[in-house]
Each structure stands twice: as C-alpha cells, then as structure tokens.
mmCIF file of C-alpha atoms in Angstrom:
data_model
loop_
_atom_site.group_PDB
_atom_site.id
_atom_site.type_symbol
_atom_site.label_atom_id
_atom_site.label_comp_id
_atom_site.label_asym_id
_atom_site.label_seq_id
_atom_site.Cartn_x
_atom_site.Cartn_y
_atom_site.Cartn_z
ATOM 1 C CA MET A 1 19.567 0.016 58.330
ATOM 2 C CA ASN A 2 19.072 2.444 61.205
ATOM 3 C CA ASP A 3 20.962 0.067 63.522
ATOM 4 C CA LEU A 4 24.308 0.787 61.866
ATOM 5 C CA ILE A 5 26.629 3.293 63.508
ATOM 6 C CA SER A 6 29.248 5.154 61.534
ATOM 7 C CA LYS A 7 32.888 5.374 62.534
ATOM 8 C CA ASN A 8 32.420 9.130 62.764
ATOM 9 C CA ASP A 9 29.580 8.814 65.305
ATOM 10 C CA LEU A 10 31.621 6.389 67.395
ATOM 11 C CA TYR A 11 34.629 8.712 67.241
ATOM 12 C CA LYS A 12 32.466 11.619 68.455
ATOM 13 C CA LYS A 13 31.235 9.466 71.344
ATOM 14 C CA CYS A 14 34.856 8.703 72.307
ATOM 15 C CA GLU A 15 35.787 12.382 72.136
ATOM 16 C CA SER A 16 32.838 13.280 74.342
ATOM 17 C CA LEU A 17 33.786 10.649 76.925
ATOM 18 C CA HIS A 18 37.413 11.795 76.887
ATOM 19 C CA LYS A 19 36.384 15.407 77.427
ATOM 20 C CA ARG A 20 34.129 14.459 80.371
ATOM 21 C CA LEU A 21 36.945 12.352 81.835
ATOM 22 C CA VAL A 22 39.512 15.162 81.541
ATOM 23 C CA GLU A 23 37.087 17.641 83.115
ATOM 24 C CA GLY A 24 36.620 15.286 86.055
ATOM 25 C CA LYS A 25 32.904 14.780 85.391
ATOM 26 C CA ILE A 26 33.272 10.994 85.212
ATOM 27 C CA THR A 27 35.740 8.451 86.590
ATOM 28 C CA ASP A 28 37.984 6.131 84.572
ATOM 29 C CA LYS A 29 35.659 3.280 85.403
ATOM 30 C CA GLU A 30 32.584 5.174 84.169
ATOM 31 C CA ALA A 31 34.367 6.240 80.976
ATOM 32 C CA PHE A 32 35.415 2.667 80.255
ATOM 33 C CA ARG A 33 31.900 1.389 80.941
ATOM 34 C CA ASP A 34 30.292 4.005 78.659
ATOM 35 C CA LEU A 35 32.820 3.367 75.895
ATOM 36 C CA PHE A 36 32.377 -0.382 76.190
ATOM 37 C CA ASN A 37 28.594 -0.010 75.989
ATOM 38 C CA ALA A 38 28.855 2.272 72.945
ATOM 39 C CA VAL A 39 31.033 -0.236 71.101
ATOM 40 C CA ALA A 40 29.085 -3.300 72.255
ATOM 41 C CA ASP A 41 25.769 -1.771 71.215
ATOM 42 C CA ALA A 42 27.114 -0.810 67.795
ATOM 43 C CA PRO A 43 26.787 -3.550 65.195
ATOM 44 C CA PRO A 44 29.932 -4.378 63.247
ATOM 45 C CA GLU A 45 30.677 -2.122 60.325
ATOM 46 C CA THR A 46 29.404 -3.674 57.135
ATOM 47 C CA ASP A 47 29.762 -3.021 53.461
ATOM 48 C CA VAL A 48 26.165 -2.297 52.534
ATOM 49 C CA LYS A 49 24.972 -1.827 48.992
ATOM 50 C CA LYS A 50 21.546 -1.588 47.438
ATOM 51 C CA VAL A 51 20.258 -4.819 45.927
ATOM 52 C CA VAL A 52 18.940 -4.402 42.396
ATOM 53 C CA HIS A 53 16.389 -6.896 41.075
ATOM 54 C CA GLY A 54 15.665 -7.581 37.450
ATOM 55 C CA HIS A 55 14.584 -10.233 35.005
ATOM 56 C CA TRP A 56 15.810 -11.515 31.668
ATOM 57 C CA ILE A 57 14.067 -10.432 28.489
ATOM 58 C CA GLU A 58 14.567 -13.073 25.829
ATOM 59 C CA ASP A 59 15.675 -11.734 22.442
ATOM 60 C CA LYS A 60 16.463 -13.663 19.274
ATOM 61 C CA TYR A 61 18.850 -12.137 16.741
ATOM 62 C CA ASN A 62 20.188 -14.067 13.718
ATOM 63 C CA TYR A 63 18.919 -17.355 15.164
ATOM 64 C CA VAL A 64 20.886 -16.783 18.386
ATOM 65 C CA TYR A 65 19.145 -16.140 21.680
ATOM 66 C CA HIS A 66 20.322 -13.226 23.762
ATOM 67 C CA TYR A 67 19.017 -12.191 27.129
ATOM 68 C CA ILE A 68 18.524 -8.522 27.934
ATOM 69 C CA CYS A 69 18.767 -7.367 31.552
ATOM 70 C CA SER A 70 15.662 -5.397 32.544
ATOM 71 C CA ALA A 71 17.717 -3.348 35.012
ATOM 72 C CA CYS A 72 20.528 -2.067 32.789
ATOM 73 C CA GLY A 73 19.556 -3.072 29.245
ATOM 74 C CA GLU A 74 22.808 -4.936 28.554
ATOM 75 C CA ALA A 75 22.718 -8.208 26.610
ATOM 76 C CA ASP A 76 24.214 -11.535 27.556
ATOM 77 C CA VAL A 77 24.229 -14.919 25.835
ATOM 78 C CA HIS A 78 23.971 -16.755 29.152
ATOM 79 C CA LYS A 79 20.912 -16.726 31.371
ATOM 80 C CA ASN A 80 22.541 -16.494 34.811
ATOM 81 C CA ASN A 81 21.087 -15.786 38.250
ATOM 82 C CA TYR A 82 22.553 -12.271 38.072
ATOM 83 C CA CYS A 83 23.554 -9.743 35.425
ATOM 84 C CA ARG A 84 27.317 -9.678 34.965
ATOM 85 C CA HIS A 85 27.123 -6.050 33.796
ATOM 86 C CA CYS A 86 25.209 -4.386 36.654
ATOM 87 C CA GLY A 87 24.989 -7.126 39.319
ATOM 88 C CA ALA A 88 21.178 -7.221 39.392
ATOM 89 C CA THR A 89 19.772 -10.455 40.763
ATOM 90 C CA MET A 90 17.454 -12.081 38.277
ATOM 91 C CA GLU A 91 14.176 -12.960 39.918
ATOM 92 C CA GLY A 92 10.606 -13.018 38.813
ATOM 93 C CA LYS A 93 9.174 -13.062 35.353
ATOM 94 C CA ASN A 94 11.049 -13.763 32.136
ATOM 95 C CA GLU A 95 9.683 -12.349 28.926
#
C-alpha cells in the first residue's frame, strides 16, 4: 500500500510548486509539468480497508444448526461466503 498518495501530500506538493513559481524559481511550464507528473504518478484515491478472514464453526442447538464466525463470534443460521455481522470472508477450514 506504499504506492498510495494522500490528498494532503498532493496538496503540499501543489503548495510547494506554487511557492517556487511565485518566487520565480520555476516557469509556468515547469510548474505545470511537475504538477502533471505528481498527479500522473499518484494512483487514484481508493477506499482501502483491511480484509478479515475467518471460517464457520458448526454448532447444533435444539436440533437446529447454527454457524459461528471465527472472527467475531456471532452466530448465523446461513453458511454464507462472508459473515454478515463483521464482513469477514469465510475461507479455509470449517469445524
């Protein structure tokens, strides 16, 4: 995830270029080129969240099967590909 650039970092880069332009240290063309390169090199902003993995633990109570999420401990009557309580993807072993 080191390739991602924050809006704040990009804003600081723009401020720095503007300051250099105002001080006459670079031309308009150079400022545009540097800004273009900073934006082009930055990957698009994404909504990144940690992926949680778990597995279902089979539990029988009063002749009804329930499935317990190994990640959050919540029960569900359906054995889905993910836990509807915590969002963990269900992969691997089932007990």
